[in-house]
């Protein structure tokens, strides 16, 4: 599949790879993000060794968390007091590991390995954060669950479960090279 077709597949709720939560006017969407997307992105930027890139990104499960309110970014200076905006910005930029972890059907807890917040300064339709968790390849869990604690947007504690079979059934991204 090309990138557009794969994105359509990922966004289709029937495929089980995107979960949505709406609470207090804030929508949180968490979508599985194949490592091949990150590989293709670096290859497009001129990094040519696909094998090394697949090794670099293949050890993790990636998820894109999007936060929106009324079709706009949920975290923006124009819609909240400065202290709240500043605190939320600090949280999504530096402290998400305190609020997000993954659990598995085998009762393993996997901390947030890394995350990257993409700031669009109020120009986007959502605040997006790429989440990375180490894959649990030893225990082969039936499902993995993203657990999100309340971090300031009024979403409360949320659990978003993804079946491993849905992840394994994901078509491969067709890449050049």
GROMACS .gro file of N, CA and C in nm:
model
  531
    1UNK      N    1   0.083  -0.119   0.000
    1UNK     CA    2   0.000   0.000   0.000
    1UNK      C    3   0.087   0.125   0.000
    2UNK      N    4   0.039   0.228  -0.066
    2UNK     CA    5   0.111   0.355  -0.057
    2UNK      C    6   0.072   0.424   0.074
    3UNK      N    7   0.135   0.537   0.104
    3UNK     CA    8   0.114   0.604   0.232
    3UNK      C    9  -0.031   0.649   0.251
    4UNK      N   10  -0.091   0.705   0.148
    4UNK     CA   11  -0.230   0.751   0.158
    4UNK      C   12  -0.327   0.638   0.184
    5UNK      N   13  -0.309   0.526   0.114
    5UNK     CA   14  -0.395   0.410   0.135
    5UNK      C   15  -0.379   0.353   0.276
    6UNK      N   16  -0.255   0.351   0.324
    6UNK     CA   17  -0.230   0.298   0.458
    6UNK      C   18  -0.290   0.389   0.565
    7UNK      N   19  -0.282   0.520   0.545
    7UNK     CA   20  -0.345   0.613   0.639
    7UNK      C   21  -0.497   0.593   0.643
    8UNK      N   22  -0.558   0.573   0.528
    8UNK     CA   23  -0.702   0.546   0.522
    8UNK      C   24  -0.734   0.418   0.598
    9UNK      N   25  -0.653   0.316   0.581
    9UNK     CA   26  -0.671   0.189   0.653
    9UNK      C   27  -0.660   0.211   0.804
   10UNK      N   28  -0.558   0.286   0.847
   10UNK     CA   29  -0.538   0.311   0.990
   10UNK      C   30  -0.654   0.389   1.051
   11UNK      N   31  -0.709   0.483   0.977
   11UNK     CA   32  -0.817   0.569   1.028
   11UNK      C   33  -0.953   0.499   1.032
   12UNK      N   34  -0.966   0.389   0.960
   12UNK     CA   35  -1.093   0.316   0.956
   12UNK      C   36  -1.115   0.244   1.089
   13UNK      N   37  -1.221   0.280   1.163
   13UNK     CA   38  -1.243   0.220   1.295
   13UNK      C   39  -1.262   0.068   1.292
   14UNK      N   40  -1.305   0.014   1.178
   14UNK     CA   41  -1.324  -0.131   1.167
   14UNK      C   42  -1.193  -0.208   1.179
   15UNK      N   43  -1.081  -0.140   1.155
   15UNK     CA   44  -0.951  -0.207   1.160
   15UNK      C   45  -0.889  -0.206   1.300
   16UNK      N   46  -0.949  -0.134   1.394
   16UNK     CA   47  -0.908  -0.140   1.534
   16UNK      C   48  -0.778  -0.071   1.569
   17UNK      N   49  -0.728   0.016   1.481
   17UNK     CA   50  -0.597   0.077   1.504
   17UNK      C   51  -0.605   0.225   1.541
   18UNK      N   52  -0.727   0.274   1.561
   18UNK     CA   53  -0.748   0.412   1.604
   18UNK      C   54  -0.858   0.413   1.709
   19UNK      N   55  -0.830   0.479   1.821
   19UNK     CA   56  -0.926   0.489   1.931
   19UNK      C   57  -0.951   0.636   1.960
   20UNK      N   58  -1.078   0.671   1.984
   20UNK     CA   59  -1.117   0.809   2.011
   20UNK      C   60  -1.187   0.819   2.146
   21UNK      N   61  -1.158   0.928   2.217
   21UNK     CA   62  -1.224   0.959   2.343
   21UNK      C   63  -1.265   1.105   2.338
   22UNK      N   64  -1.390   1.133   2.377
   22UNK     CA   65  -1.437   1.271   2.383
   22UNK      C   66  -1.487   1.298   2.524
   23UNK      N   67  -1.433   1.400   2.588
   23UNK     CA   68  -1.476   1.435   2.723
   23UNK      C   69  -1.453   1.584   2.745
   24UNK      N   70  -1.553   1.650   2.803
   24UNK     CA   71  -1.544   1.792   2.836
   24UNK      C   72  -1.502   1.878   2.717
   25UNK      N   73  -1.551   1.844   2.598
   25UNK     CA   74  -1.522   1.922   2.479
   25UNK      C   75  -1.386   1.897   2.417
   26UNK      N   76  -1.310   1.804   2.472
   26UNK     CA   77  -1.177   1.772   2.419
   26UNK      C   78  -1.180   1.632   2.360
   27UNK      N   79  -1.128   1.620   2.238
   27UNK     CA   80  -1.118   1.489   2.175
   27UNK      C   81  -0.973   1.444   2.176
   28UNK      N   82  -0.953   1.320   2.221
   28UNK     CA   83  -0.822   1.257   2.214
   28UNK      C   84  -0.834   1.138   2.121
   29UNK      N   85  -0.751   1.137   2.017
   29UNK     CA   86  -0.744   1.024   1.925
   29UNK      C   87  -0.605   0.964   1.938
   30UNK      N   88  -0.600   0.833   1.948
   30UNK     CA   89  -0.471   0.764   1.951
   30UNK      C   90  -0.475   0.661   1.839
   31UNK      N   91  -0.379   0.674   1.747
   31UNK     CA   92  -0.374   0.586   1.630
   31UNK      C   93  -0.238   0.518   1.623
   32UNK      N   94  -0.241   0.388   1.598
   32UNK     CA   95  -0.116   0.314   1.579
   32UNK      C   96  -0.042   0.374   1.460
   33UNK      N   97   0.087   0.387   1.473
   33UNK     CA   98   0.170   0.447   1.367
   33UNK      C   99   0.279   0.346   1.331
   34UNK      N  100   0.270   0.283   1.214
   34UNK     CA  101   0.371   0.184   1.177
   34UNK      C  102   0.511   0.244   1.170
   35UNK      N  103   0.609   0.166   1.211
   35UNK     CA  104   0.748   0.211   1.205
   35UNK      C  105   0.788   0.243   1.061
   36UNK      N  106   0.725   0.176   0.964
   36UNK     CA  107   0.758   0.203   0.823
   36UNK      C  108   0.733   0.348   0.785
   37UNK      N  109   0.637   0.415   0.850
   37UNK     CA  110   0.616   0.558   0.823
   37UNK      C  111   0.739   0.639   0.861
   38UNK      N  112   0.800   0.607   0.974
   38UNK     CA  113   0.920   0.679   1.019
   38UNK      C  114   1.038   0.647   0.929
   39UNK      N  115   1.048   0.522   0.886
   39UNK     CA  116   1.154   0.483   0.792
   39UNK      C  117   1.139   0.560   0.662
   40UNK      N  118   1.019   0.563   0.607
   40UNK     CA  119   0.994   0.633   0.480
   40UNK      C  120   1.022   0.783   0.493
   41UNK      N  121   0.989   0.840   0.608
   41UNK     CA  122   1.012   0.983   0.631
   41UNK      C  123   1.162   1.014   0.627
   42UNK      N  124   1.242   0.932   0.692
   42UNK     CA  125   1.387   0.956   0.691
   42UNK      C  126   1.447   0.929   0.553
   43UNK      N  127   1.394   0.828   0.484
   43UNK     CA  128   1.444   0.800   0.349
   43UNK      C  129   1.413   0.918   0.256
   44UNK      N  130   1.297   0.978   0.273
   44UNK     CA  131   1.261   1.095   0.191
   44UNK      C  132   1.350   1.214   0.222
   45UNK      N  133   1.404   1.217   0.345
   45UNK     CA  134   1.494   1.326   0.384
   45UNK      C  135   1.638   1.299   0.344
   46UNK      N  136   1.663   1.185   0.278
   46UNK     CA  137   1.796   1.159   0.226
   46UNK      C  138   1.875   1.049   0.296
   47UNK      N  139   1.822   0.991   0.402
   47UNK     CA  140   1.890   0.878   0.468
   47UNK      C  141   1.854   0.754   0.387
   48UNK      N  142   1.956   0.688   0.330
   48UNK     CA  143   1.929   0.587   0.229
   48UNK      C  144   1.933   0.442   0.278
   49UNK      N  145   1.986   0.414   0.394
   49UNK     CA  146   2.002   0.276   0.438
   49UNK      C  147   1.875   0.225   0.506
   50UNK      N  148   1.787   0.164   0.426
   50UNK     CA  149   1.658   0.118   0.476
   50UNK      C  150   1.674   0.012   0.585
   51UNK      N  151   1.771  -0.076   0.571
   51UNK     CA  152   1.792  -0.183   0.670
   51UNK      C  153   1.825  -0.125   0.807
   52UNK      N  154   1.916  -0.028   0.811
   52UNK     CA  155   1.952   0.034   0.939
   52UNK      C  156   1.834   0.111   0.999
   53UNK      N  157   1.758   0.177   0.914
   53UNK     CA  158   1.642   0.251   0.963
   53UNK      C  159   1.536   0.157   1.020
   54UNK      N  160   1.515   0.042   0.954
   54UNK     CA  161   1.418  -0.055   1.006
   54UNK      C  162   1.463  -0.110   1.141
   55UNK      N  163   1.594  -0.130   1.158
   55UNK     CA  164   1.646  -0.174   1.289
   55UNK      C  165   1.626  -0.065   1.394
   56UNK      N  166   1.652   0.058   1.355
   56UNK     CA  167   1.639   0.172   1.447
   56UNK      C  168   1.496   0.186   1.499
   57UNK      N  169   1.399   0.176   1.411
   57UNK     CA  170   1.260   0.201   1.449
   57UNK      C  171   1.180   0.074   1.481
   58UNK      N  172   1.229  -0.041   1.438
   58UNK     CA  173   1.152  -0.164   1.452
   58UNK      C  174   1.135  -0.217   1.593
   59UNK      N  175   1.213  -0.170   1.689
   59UNK     CA  176   1.205  -0.222   1.826
   59UNK      C  177   1.092  -0.159   1.907
   60UNK      N  178   1.024  -0.061   1.850
   60UNK     CA  179   0.920   0.011   1.925
   60UNK      C  180   0.783   0.000   1.858
   61UNK      N  181   0.680   0.018   1.939
   61UNK     CA  182   0.545   0.043   1.890
   61UNK      C  183   0.524   0.193   1.897
   62UNK      N  184   0.471   0.251   1.791
   62UNK     CA  185   0.448   0.395   1.786
   62UNK      C  186   0.298   0.423   1.776
   63UNK      N  187   0.258   0.530   1.842
   63UNK     CA  188   0.120   0.575   1.839
   63UNK      C  189   0.120   0.727   1.825
   64UNK      N  190   0.027   0.779   1.746
   64UNK     CA  191   0.011   0.923   1.732
   64UNK      C  192  -0.109   0.964   1.815
   65UNK      N  193  -0.084   1.046   1.917
   65UNK     CA  194  -0.191   1.099   2.002
   65UNK      C  195  -0.224   1.240   1.955
   66UNK      N  196  -0.350   1.262   1.919
   66UNK     CA  197  -0.396   1.393   1.872
   66UNK      C  198  -0.498   1.447   1.971
   67UNK      N  199  -0.482   1.575   2.006
   67UNK     CA  200  -0.571   1.641   2.103
   67UNK      C  201  -0.635   1.761   2.035
   68UNK      N  202  -0.768   1.764   2.032
   68UNK     CA  203  -0.836   1.875   1.967
   68UNK      C  204  -0.960   1.918   2.045
   69UNK      N  205  -1.002   2.040   2.020
   69UNK     CA  206  -1.125   2.094   2.078
   69UNK      C  207  -1.192   2.180   1.971
   70UNK      N  208  -1.312   2.145   1.934
   70UNK     CA  209  -1.388   2.218   1.832
   70UNK      C  210  -1.310   2.232   1.702
   71UNK      N  211  -1.241   2.126   1.661
   71UNK     CA  212  -1.168   2.125   1.535
   71UNK      C  213  -1.038   2.203   1.535
   72UNK      N  214  -0.994   2.246   1.653
   72UNK     CA  215  -0.869   2.321   1.665
   72UNK      C  216  -0.781   2.253   1.769
   73UNK      N  217  -0.659   2.302   1.782
   73UNK     CA  218  -0.569   2.249   1.883
   73UNK      C  219  -0.631   2.266   2.022
   74UNK      N  220  -0.625   2.162   2.103
   74UNK     CA  221  -0.679   2.169   2.239
   74UNK      C  222  -0.591   2.256   2.328
   75UNK      N  223  -0.462   2.261   2.298
   75UNK     CA  224  -0.368   2.339   2.379
   75UNK      C  225  -0.325   2.460   2.296
   76UNK      N  226  -0.383   2.575   2.327
   76UNK     CA  227  -0.343   2.697   2.259
   76UNK      C  228  -0.365   2.816   2.351
   77UNK      N  229  -0.276   2.911   2.340
   77UNK     CA  230  -0.274   3.027   2.430
   77UNK      C  231  -0.402   3.110   2.422
   78UNK      N  232  -0.465   3.113   2.307
   78UNK     CA  233  -0.582   3.199   2.288
   78UNK      C  234  -0.708   3.149   2.360
   79UNK      N  235  -0.709   3.022   2.401
   79UNK     CA  236  -0.832   2.965   2.457
   79UNK      C  237  -0.826   2.932   2.605
   80UNK      N  238  -0.714   2.966   2.671
   80UNK     CA  239  -0.701   2.932   2.814
   80UNK      C  240  -0.610   3.032   2.883
   81UNK      N  241  -0.619   3.040   3.015
   81UNK     CA  242  -0.529   3.129   3.089
   81UNK      C  243  -0.383   3.092   3.063
   82UNK      N  244  -0.296   3.191   3.069
   82UNK     CA  245  -0.155   3.170   3.038
   82UNK      C  246  -0.091   3.062   3.125
   83UNK      N  247  -0.123   3.062   3.256
   83UNK     CA  248  -0.061   2.963   3.345
   83UNK      C  249  -0.101   2.820   3.304
   84UNK      N  250  -0.227   2.801   3.261
   84UNK     CA  251  -0.273   2.669   3.220
   84UNK      C  252  -0.206   2.628   3.089
   85UNK      N  253  -0.199   2.721   2.995
   85UNK     CA  254  -0.133   2.695   2.867
   85UNK      C  255   0.013   2.657   2.890
   86UNK      N  256   0.081   2.734   2.973
   86UNK     CA  257   0.222   2.710   3.001
   86UNK      C  258   0.242   2.572   3.064
   87UNK      N  259   0.159   2.538   3.161
   87UNK     CA  260   0.169   2.409   3.229
   87UNK      C  261   0.144   2.293   3.133
   88UNK      N  262   0.040   2.304   3.050
   88UNK     CA  263   0.010   2.199   2.953
   88UNK      C  264   0.121   2.184   2.849
   89UNK      N  265   0.175   2.296   2.805
   89UNK     CA  266   0.284   2.293   2.709
   89UNK      C  267   0.406   2.222   2.768
   90UNK      N  268   0.438   2.252   2.894
   90UNK     CA  269   0.549   2.184   2.962
   90UNK      C  270   0.522   2.034   2.973
   91UNK      N  271   0.398   1.999   3.004
   91UNK     CA  272   0.363   1.858   3.020
   91UNK      C  273   0.379   1.781   2.890
   92UNK      N  274   0.320   1.831   2.780
   92UNK     CA  275   0.327   1.756   2.653
   92UNK      C  276   0.466   1.762   2.591
   93UNK      N  277   0.546   1.859   2.630
   93UNK     CA  278   0.681   1.870   2.576
   93UNK      C  279   0.783   1.788   2.654
   94UNK      N  280   0.765   1.778   2.787
   94UNK     CA  281   0.871   1.719   2.870
   94UNK      C  282   0.826   1.613   2.970
   95UNK      N  283   0.698   1.610   3.010
   95UNK     CA  284   0.661   1.526   3.124
   95UNK      C  285   0.554   1.420   3.094
   96UNK      N  286   0.529   1.388   2.970
   96UNK     CA  287   0.424   1.290   2.941
   96UNK      C  288   0.452   1.153   3.000
   97UNK      N  289   0.579   1.120   3.019
   97UNK     CA  290   0.615   0.992   3.079
   97UNK      C  291   0.558   0.973   3.218
   98UNK      N  292   0.524   1.082   3.285
   98UNK     CA  293   0.462   1.074   3.417
   98UNK      C  294   0.314   1.036   3.408
   99UNK      N  295   0.255   1.049   3.291
   99UNK     CA  296   0.111   1.032   3.275
   99UNK      C  297   0.070   0.917   3.183
  100UNK      N  298   0.163   0.866   3.103
  100UNK     CA  299   0.128   0.765   3.003
  100UNK      C  300   0.219   0.644   3.017
  101UNK      N  301   0.159   0.526   3.015
  101UNK     CA  302   0.235   0.401   3.009
  101UNK      C  303   0.150   0.298   2.934
  102UNK      N  304   0.212   0.186   2.904
  102UNK     CA  305   0.142   0.080   2.832
  102UNK      C  306   0.138  -0.045   2.919
  103UNK      N  307   0.029  -0.119   2.912
  103UNK     CA  308   0.021  -0.249   2.976
  103UNK      C  309  -0.016  -0.351   2.869
  104UNK      N  310   0.008  -0.479   2.901
  104UNK     CA  311  -0.020  -0.585   2.805
  104UNK      C  312  -0.111  -0.689   2.868
  105UNK      N  313  -0.162  -0.777   2.783
  105UNK     CA  314  -0.246  -0.886   2.830
  105UNK      C  315  -0.168  -0.982   2.919
  106UNK      N  316  -0.037  -0.976   2.914
  106UNK     CA  317   0.048  -1.062   2.998
  106UNK      C  318   0.084  -0.994   3.130
  107UNK      N  319   0.015  -0.883   3.160
  107UNK     CA  320   0.031  -0.807   3.284
  107UNK      C  321   0.167  -0.738   3.297
  108UNK      N  322   0.227  -0.708   3.184
  108UNK     CA  323   0.351  -0.631   3.184
  108UNK      C  324   0.317  -0.483   3.177
  109UNK      N  325   0.398  -0.402   3.242
  109UNK     CA  326   0.386  -0.257   3.233
  109UNK      C  327   0.507  -0.205   3.158
  110UNK      N  328   0.483  -0.131   3.053
  110UNK     CA  329   0.590  -0.080   2.968
  110UNK      C  330   0.585   0.072   2.973
  111UNK      N  331   0.692   0.135   3.025
  111UNK     CA  332   0.692   0.281   3.033
  111UNK      C  333   0.701   0.345   2.894
  112UNK      N  334   0.660   0.469   2.888
  112UNK     CA  335   0.675   0.547   2.766
  112UNK      C  336   0.824   0.562   2.740
  113UNK      N  337   0.871   0.507   2.629
  113UNK     CA  338   1.014   0.507   2.596
  113UNK      C  339   1.060   0.646   2.553
  114UNK      N  340   0.980   0.708   2.467
  114UNK     CA  341   1.014   0.840   2.414
  114UNK      C  342   0.887   0.902   2.357
  115UNK      N  343   0.890   1.032   2.337
  115UNK     CA  344   0.777   1.100   2.275
  115UNK      C  345   0.826   1.228   2.212
  116UNK      N  346   0.752   1.274   2.112
  116UNK     CA  347   0.788   1.397   2.042
  116UNK      C  348   0.660   1.477   2.017
  117UNK      N  349   0.658   1.598   2.070
  117UNK     CA  350   0.545   1.689   2.053
  117UNK      C  351   0.575   1.781   1.935
  118UNK      N  352   0.482   1.788   1.842
  118UNK     CA  353   0.498   1.875   1.725
  118UNK      C  354   0.418   2.003   1.747
  119UNK      N  355   0.486   2.113   1.771
  119UNK     CA  356   0.419   2.240   1.795
  119UNK      C  357   0.387   2.309   1.663
  120UNK      N  358   0.261   2.346   1.646
  120UNK     CA  359   0.220   2.420   1.525
  120UNK      C  360   0.168   2.559   1.560
  121UNK      N  361   0.186   2.598   1.686
  121UNK     CA  362   0.157   2.734   1.731
  121UNK      C  363   0.016   2.781   1.697
  122UNK      N  364  -0.082   2.694   1.719
  122UNK     CA  365  -0.221   2.730   1.698
  122UNK      C  366  -0.268   2.722   1.554
  123UNK      N  367  -0.184   2.675   1.463
  123UNK     CA  368  -0.220   2.672   1.322
  123UNK      C  369  -0.275   2.537   1.277
  124UNK      N  370  -0.275   2.437   1.363
  124UNK     CA  371  -0.320   2.303   1.325
  124UNK      C  372  -0.461   2.274   1.372
  125UNK      N  373  -0.509   2.157   1.336
  125UNK     CA  374  -0.641   2.113   1.380
  125UNK      C  375  -0.632   2.030   1.508
  126UNK      N  376  -0.509   1.996   1.548
  126UNK     CA  377  -0.490   1.921   1.673
  126UNK      C  378  -0.346   1.937   1.719
  127UNK      N  379  -0.324   1.912   1.848
  127UNK     CA  380  -0.189   1.900   1.902
  127UNK      C  381  -0.152   1.753   1.885
  128UNK      N  382  -0.038   1.726   1.823
  128UNK     CA  383   0.002   1.588   1.796
  128UNK      C  384   0.128   1.551   1.871
  129UNK      N  385   0.125   1.432   1.931
  129UNK     CA  386   0.241   1.380   2.004
  129UNK      C  387   0.264   1.237   1.957
  130UNK      N  388   0.386   1.209   1.911
  130UNK     CA  389   0.424   1.073   1.873
  130UNK      C  390   0.474   1.002   1.999
  131UNK      N  391   0.413   0.889   2.032
  131UNK     CA  392   0.448   0.811   2.150
  131UNK      C  393   0.523   0.686   2.107
  132UNK      N  394   0.629   0.650   2.178
  132UNK     CA  395   0.706   0.529   2.147
  132UNK      C  396   0.717   0.441   2.271
  133UNK      N  397   0.684   0.313   2.253
  133UNK     CA  398   0.694   0.213   2.359
  133UNK      C  399   0.775   0.095   2.306
  134UNK      N  400   0.860   0.037   2.390
  134UNK     CA  401   0.933  -0.084   2.351
  134UNK      C  402   0.833  -0.194   2.321
  135UNK      N  403   0.859  -0.270   2.214
  135UNK     CA  404   0.772  -0.383   2.182
  135UNK      C  405   0.795  -0.495   2.282
  136UNK      N  406   0.688  -0.563   2.317
  136UNK     CA  407   0.697  -0.680   2.404
  136UNK      C  408   0.701  -0.803   2.313
  137UNK      N  409   0.821  -0.834   2.262
  137UNK     CA  410   0.834  -0.944   2.167
  137UNK      C  411   0.852  -1.078   2.237
  138UNK      N  412   0.886  -1.076   2.365
  138UNK     CA  413   0.910  -1.200   2.438
  138UNK      C  414   0.779  -1.270   2.473
  139UNK      N  415   0.684  -1.195   2.526
  139UNK     CA  416   0.561  -1.255   2.577
  139UNK      C  417   0.448  -1.265   2.476
  140UNK      N  418   0.462  -1.203   2.361
  140UNK     CA  419   0.358  -1.206   2.258
  140UNK      C  420   0.218  -1.180   2.315
  141UNK      N  421   0.192  -1.058   2.359
  141UNK     CA  422   0.062  -1.029   2.421
  141UNK      C  423  -0.053  -1.034   2.320
  142UNK      N  424  -0.173  -1.063   2.370
  142UNK     CA  425  -0.293  -1.061   2.286
  142UNK      C  426  -0.334  -0.917   2.257
  143UNK      N  427  -0.308  -0.829   2.352
  143UNK     CA  428  -0.341  -0.689   2.334
  143UNK      C  429  -0.239  -0.602   2.408
  144UNK      N  430  -0.233  -0.478   2.364
  144UNK     CA  431  -0.156  -0.376   2.435
  144UNK      C  432  -0.251  -0.261   2.464
  145UNK      N  433  -0.230  -0.197   2.576
  145UNK     CA  434  -0.323  -0.092   2.619
  145UNK      C  435  -0.245   0.033   2.658
  146UNK      N  436  -0.282   0.145   2.600
  146UNK     CA  437  -0.224   0.273   2.636
  146UNK      C  438  -0.307   0.328   2.752
  147UNK      N  439  -0.241   0.360   2.861
  147UNK     CA  440  -0.307   0.414   2.980
  147UNK      C  441  -0.265   0.560   2.994
  148UNK      N  442  -0.362   0.648   2.988
  148UNK     CA  443  -0.336   0.792   2.993
  148UNK      C  444  -0.399   0.848   3.120
  149UNK      N  445  -0.317   0.906   3.206
  149UNK     CA  446  -0.367   0.972   3.325
  149UNK      C  447  -0.408   1.115   3.295
  150UNK      N  448  -0.485   1.173   3.382
  150UNK     CA  449  -0.526   1.314   3.365
  150UNK      C  450  -0.402   1.403   3.370
  151UNK      N  451  -0.382   1.481   3.265
  151UNK     CA  452  -0.265   1.569   3.262
  151UNK      C  453  -0.301   1.716   3.241
  152UNK      N  454  -0.430   1.750   3.259
  152UNK     CA  455  -0.466   1.891   3.257
  152UNK      C  456  -0.572   1.933   3.159
  153UNK      N  457  -0.621   1.843   3.075
  153UNK     CA  458  -0.722   1.879   2.976
  153UNK      C  459  -0.863   1.835   3.013
  154UNK      N  460  -0.879   1.774   3.130
  154UNK     CA  461  -1.011   1.730   3.172
  154UNK      C  462  -1.057   1.601   3.108
  155UNK      N  463  -0.964   1.523   3.056
  155UNK     CA  464  -0.998   1.395   2.994
  155UNK      C  465  -1.010   1.282   3.096
  156UNK      N  466  -0.960   1.304   3.216
  156UNK     CA  467  -0.962   1.198   3.316
  156UNK      C  468  -0.865   1.087   3.280
  157UNK      N  469  -0.881   0.975   3.346
  157UNK     CA  470  -0.797   0.857   3.317
  157UNK      C  471  -0.862   0.779   3.203
  158UNK      N  472  -0.783   0.749   3.101
  158UNK     CA  473  -0.834   0.677   2.984
  158UNK      C  474  -0.749   0.554   2.955
  159UNK      N  475  -0.815   0.448   2.910
  159UNK     CA  476  -0.745   0.327   2.867
  159UNK      C  477  -0.788   0.297   2.724
  160UNK      N  478  -0.690   0.278   2.638
  160UNK     CA  479  -0.714   0.256   2.496
  160UNK      C  480  -0.647   0.125   2.456
  161UNK      N  481  -0.727   0.024   2.424
  161UNK     CA  482  -0.675  -0.111   2.399
  161UNK      C  483  -0.667  -0.140   2.250
  162UNK      N  484  -0.554  -0.196   2.210
  162UNK     CA  485  -0.530  -0.235   2.071
  162UNK      C  486  -0.499  -0.385   2.068
  163UNK      N  487  -0.572  -0.459   1.986
  163UNK     CA  488  -0.547  -0.602   1.972
  163UNK      C  489  -0.423  -0.626   1.887
  164UNK      N  490  -0.337  -0.715   1.933
  164UNK     CA  491  -0.213  -0.744   1.861
  164UNK      C  492  -0.244  -0.800   1.722
  165UNK      N  493  -0.351  -0.878   1.709
  165UNK     CA  494  -0.388  -0.932   1.577
  165UNK      C  495  -0.417  -0.821   1.477
  166UNK      N  496  -0.479  -0.711   1.523
  166UNK     CA  497  -0.506  -0.597   1.434
  166UNK      C  498  -0.376  -0.532   1.388
  167UNK      N  499  -0.280  -0.521   1.481
  167UNK     CA  500  -0.150  -0.463   1.446
  167UNK      C  501  -0.076  -0.555   1.350
  168UNK      N  502  -0.079  -0.686   1.377
  168UNK     CA  503  -0.009  -0.783   1.292
  168UNK      C  504  -0.071  -0.791   1.153
  169UNK      N  505  -0.201  -0.764   1.141
  169UNK     CA  506  -0.271  -0.771   1.011
  169UNK      C  507  -0.250  -0.647   0.926
  170UNK      N  508  -0.182  -0.548   0.979
  170UNK     CA  509  -0.161  -0.421   0.908
  170UNK      C  510  -0.084  -0.445   0.778
  171UNK      N  511  -0.138  -0.399   0.666
  171UNK     CA  512  -0.064  -0.412   0.539
  171UNK      C  513   0.067  -0.333   0.545
  172UNK      N  514   0.163  -0.377   0.468
  172UNK     CA  515   0.294  -0.312   0.465
  172UNK      C  516   0.292  -0.189   0.375
  173UNK      N  517   0.371  -0.090   0.415
  173UNK     CA  518   0.387   0.031   0.335
  173UNK      C  519   0.482   0.003   0.220
  174UNK      N  520   0.440   0.037   0.100
  174UNK     CA  521   0.526   0.021  -0.017
  174UNK      C  522   0.626   0.136  -0.017
  175UNK      N  523   0.756   0.099  -0.010
  175UNK     CA  524   0.862   0.201  -0.007
  175UNK      C  525   0.952   0.188  -0.128
  176UNK      N  526   1.004   0.301  -0.170
  176UNK     CA  527   1.103   0.300  -0.277
  176UNK      C  528   1.237   0.258  -0.217
  177UNK      N  529   1.323   0.200  -0.298
  177UNK     CA  530   1.457   0.152  -0.259
  177UNK      C  531   1.447   0.017  -0.197
   0.00000   0.00000   0.00000
